[in-house]
Short mmCIF file of C-alpha atoms in Angstrom, two decimals:
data_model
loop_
_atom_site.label_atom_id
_atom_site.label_comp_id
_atom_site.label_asym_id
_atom_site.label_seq_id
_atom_site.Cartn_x
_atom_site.Cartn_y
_atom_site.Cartn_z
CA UNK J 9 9.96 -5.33 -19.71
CA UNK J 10 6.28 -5.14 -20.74
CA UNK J 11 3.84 -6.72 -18.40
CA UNK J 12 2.52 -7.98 -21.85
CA UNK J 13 5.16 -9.82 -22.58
CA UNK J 14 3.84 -12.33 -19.46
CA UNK J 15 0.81 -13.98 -20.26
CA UNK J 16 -1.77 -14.79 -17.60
CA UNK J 17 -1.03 -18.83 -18.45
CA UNK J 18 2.50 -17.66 -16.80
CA UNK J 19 0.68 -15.95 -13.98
CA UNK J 20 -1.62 -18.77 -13.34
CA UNK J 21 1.11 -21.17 -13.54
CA UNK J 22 3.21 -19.58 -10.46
CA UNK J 23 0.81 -18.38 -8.51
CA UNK J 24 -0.40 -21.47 -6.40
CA UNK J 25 3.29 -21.47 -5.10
CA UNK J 26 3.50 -17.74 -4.48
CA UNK J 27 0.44 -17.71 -2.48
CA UNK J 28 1.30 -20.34 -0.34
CA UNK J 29 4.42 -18.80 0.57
CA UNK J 30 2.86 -15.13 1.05
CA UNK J 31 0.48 -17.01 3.38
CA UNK J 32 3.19 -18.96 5.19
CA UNK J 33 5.27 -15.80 5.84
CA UNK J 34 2.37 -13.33 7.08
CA UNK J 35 0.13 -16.10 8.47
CA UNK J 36 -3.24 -16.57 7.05
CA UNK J 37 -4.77 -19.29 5.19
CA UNK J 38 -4.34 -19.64 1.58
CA UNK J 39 -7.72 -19.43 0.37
CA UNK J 40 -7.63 -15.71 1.75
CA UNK J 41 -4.76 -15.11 -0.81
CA UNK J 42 -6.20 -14.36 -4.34
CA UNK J 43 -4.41 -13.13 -7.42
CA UNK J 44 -5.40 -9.17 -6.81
CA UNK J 45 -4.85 -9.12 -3.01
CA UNK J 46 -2.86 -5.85 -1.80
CA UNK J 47 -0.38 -7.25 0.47
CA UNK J 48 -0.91 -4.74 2.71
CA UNK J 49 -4.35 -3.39 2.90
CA UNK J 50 -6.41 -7.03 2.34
CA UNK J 51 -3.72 -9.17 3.93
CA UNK J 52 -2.09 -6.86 6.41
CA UNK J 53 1.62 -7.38 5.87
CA UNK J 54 3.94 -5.64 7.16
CA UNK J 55 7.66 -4.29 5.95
CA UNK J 56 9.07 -7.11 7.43
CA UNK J 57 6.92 -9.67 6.21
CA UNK J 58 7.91 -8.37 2.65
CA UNK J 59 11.61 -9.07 3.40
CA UNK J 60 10.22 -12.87 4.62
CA UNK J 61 8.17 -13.07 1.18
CA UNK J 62 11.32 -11.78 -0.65
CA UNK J 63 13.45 -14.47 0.97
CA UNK J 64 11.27 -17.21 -0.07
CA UNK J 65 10.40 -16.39 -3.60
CA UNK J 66 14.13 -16.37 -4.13
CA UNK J 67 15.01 -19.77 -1.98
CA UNK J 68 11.63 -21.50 -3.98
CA UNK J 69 12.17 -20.08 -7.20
CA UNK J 70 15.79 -19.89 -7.07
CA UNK J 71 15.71 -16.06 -8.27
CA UNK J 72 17.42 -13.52 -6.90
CA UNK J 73 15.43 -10.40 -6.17
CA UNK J 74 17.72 -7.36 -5.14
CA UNK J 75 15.48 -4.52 -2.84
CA UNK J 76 14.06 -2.06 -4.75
CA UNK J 77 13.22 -4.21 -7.47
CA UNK J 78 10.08 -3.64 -8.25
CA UNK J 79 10.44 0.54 -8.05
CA UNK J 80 13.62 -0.07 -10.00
CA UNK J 81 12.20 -1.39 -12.81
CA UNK J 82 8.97 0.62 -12.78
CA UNK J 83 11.01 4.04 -12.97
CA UNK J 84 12.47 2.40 -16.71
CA UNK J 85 14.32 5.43 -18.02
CA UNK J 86 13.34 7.75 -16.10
CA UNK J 87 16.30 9.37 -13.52
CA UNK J 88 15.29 8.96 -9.52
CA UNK J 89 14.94 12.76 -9.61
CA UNK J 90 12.48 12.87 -12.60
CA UNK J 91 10.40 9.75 -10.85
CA UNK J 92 9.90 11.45 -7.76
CA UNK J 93 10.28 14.98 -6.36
CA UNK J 94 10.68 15.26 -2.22
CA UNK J 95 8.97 12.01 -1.73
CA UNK J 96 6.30 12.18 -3.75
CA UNK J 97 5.75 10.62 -6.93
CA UNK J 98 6.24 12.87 -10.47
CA UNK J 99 2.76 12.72 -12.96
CA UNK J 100 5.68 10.73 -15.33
CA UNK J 101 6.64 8.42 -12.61
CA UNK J 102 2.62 8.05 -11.43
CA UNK J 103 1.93 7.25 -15.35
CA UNK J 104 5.54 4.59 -15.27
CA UNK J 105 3.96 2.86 -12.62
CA UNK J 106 0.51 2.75 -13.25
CA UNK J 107 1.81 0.63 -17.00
CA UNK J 108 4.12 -1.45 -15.12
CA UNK J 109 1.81 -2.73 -12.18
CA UNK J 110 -1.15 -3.02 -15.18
CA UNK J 111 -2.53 -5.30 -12.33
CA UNK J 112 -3.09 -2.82 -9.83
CA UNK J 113 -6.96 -1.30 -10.46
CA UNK J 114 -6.63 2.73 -11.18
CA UNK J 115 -8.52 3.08 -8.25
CA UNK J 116 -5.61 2.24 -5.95
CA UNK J 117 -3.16 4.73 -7.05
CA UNK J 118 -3.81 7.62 -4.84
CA UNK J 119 -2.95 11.08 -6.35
CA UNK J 120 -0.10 12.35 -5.00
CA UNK J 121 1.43 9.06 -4.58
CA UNK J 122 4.58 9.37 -1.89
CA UNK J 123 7.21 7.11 -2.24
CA UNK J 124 6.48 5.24 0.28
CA UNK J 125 3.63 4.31 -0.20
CA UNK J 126 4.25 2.04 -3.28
CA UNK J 127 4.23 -1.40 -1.72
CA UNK J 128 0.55 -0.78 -0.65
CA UNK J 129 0.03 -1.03 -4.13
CA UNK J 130 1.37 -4.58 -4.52
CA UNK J 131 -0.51 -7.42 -4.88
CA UNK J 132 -0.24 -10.88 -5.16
CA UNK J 133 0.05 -11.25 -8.83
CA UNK J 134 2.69 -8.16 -8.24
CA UNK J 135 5.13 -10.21 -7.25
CA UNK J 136 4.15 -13.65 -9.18
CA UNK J 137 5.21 -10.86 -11.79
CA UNK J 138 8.02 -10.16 -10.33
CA UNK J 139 9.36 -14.39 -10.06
CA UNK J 140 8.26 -14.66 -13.67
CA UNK J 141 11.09 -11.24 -14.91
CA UNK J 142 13.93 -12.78 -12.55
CA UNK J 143 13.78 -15.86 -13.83
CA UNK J 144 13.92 -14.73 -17.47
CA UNK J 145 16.55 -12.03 -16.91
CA UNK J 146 18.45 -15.49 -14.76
CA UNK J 147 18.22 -17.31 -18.28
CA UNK J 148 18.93 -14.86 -20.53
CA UNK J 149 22.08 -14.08 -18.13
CA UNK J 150 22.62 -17.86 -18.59
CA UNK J 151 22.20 -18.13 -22.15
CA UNK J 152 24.66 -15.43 -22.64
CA UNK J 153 27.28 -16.60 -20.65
CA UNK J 154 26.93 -19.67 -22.59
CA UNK J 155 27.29 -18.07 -26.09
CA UNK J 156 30.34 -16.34 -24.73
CA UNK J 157 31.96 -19.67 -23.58
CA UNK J 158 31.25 -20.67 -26.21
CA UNK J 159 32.29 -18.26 -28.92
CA UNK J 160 35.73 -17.99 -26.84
CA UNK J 161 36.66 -21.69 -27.33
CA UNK J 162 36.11 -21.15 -30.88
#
């Protein structure tokens, strides 16, 4: 899904929410959490914290977010062994990501990227991203179980 498809209104509309529960789970004050804040290098959170941000997105939001999401979705098409080579991210996965975290500043992506280094790319607005796809792949899941139930009692 195209980061274009989610207009900043969308964003913006979230993203009070999100960064009160980002601030609640890795302890800092709200103000300090802005749209473009890298969860890891300007707020200092830590893997765990991100499975405590995780946890409440889905309980608030009521979305379910399965690990590895946000790679997941990144890679698009690509296989695992054409994103990334030994750890380290391929020039077609670098150029996947860089499209689908549009948010990220160009700057930030370090060349070669390893693997696990990805979530010190994400920032707030990252995962405000990231409520805003669940809960439109939730509906459309919804919507088509509907038209199914109802095209079978037809």
């Amino acid at each position: 899904m195209s980061d274009k498809e989610i207009p900043q209104e969308e964003i913006l509309a979230i993203f009070p929410k999100v960064a009160e529960l980002v601030a609640d789970a890795i302890g800092c004050e709200p103000d300090e959490v802005k749209r473009d804040s890298s969860l890891i290098d300007d707020l200092g959170a830590e893997s765990i914290d991100f499975v405590d941000i995780i946890f409440r997105l889905q309980r608030s939001f009521h979305v379910k977010i399965p690990r590895g999401k946000i790679v997941e979705e990144a890679r698009g098409n690509l296989s695992e062994s054409e994103f990334e080579k030994g750890g380290v991210v391929s020039e077609a996965g670098l150029a996947l990501l860089r499209r689908y975290l549009s948010e990220v500043p160009a700057e930030r992506f370090p060349s070669p990227l390893n693997v696990g280094d990805i979530p010190q790319l994400f920032t707030i607005e990252t995962f405000c991203k990231l409520v805003i796809r669940q809960q439109r792949a939730a509906a459309a899941a919804a919507d088509a179980a509907e038209s199914t139930e109802s095209g079978a009692g037809a």
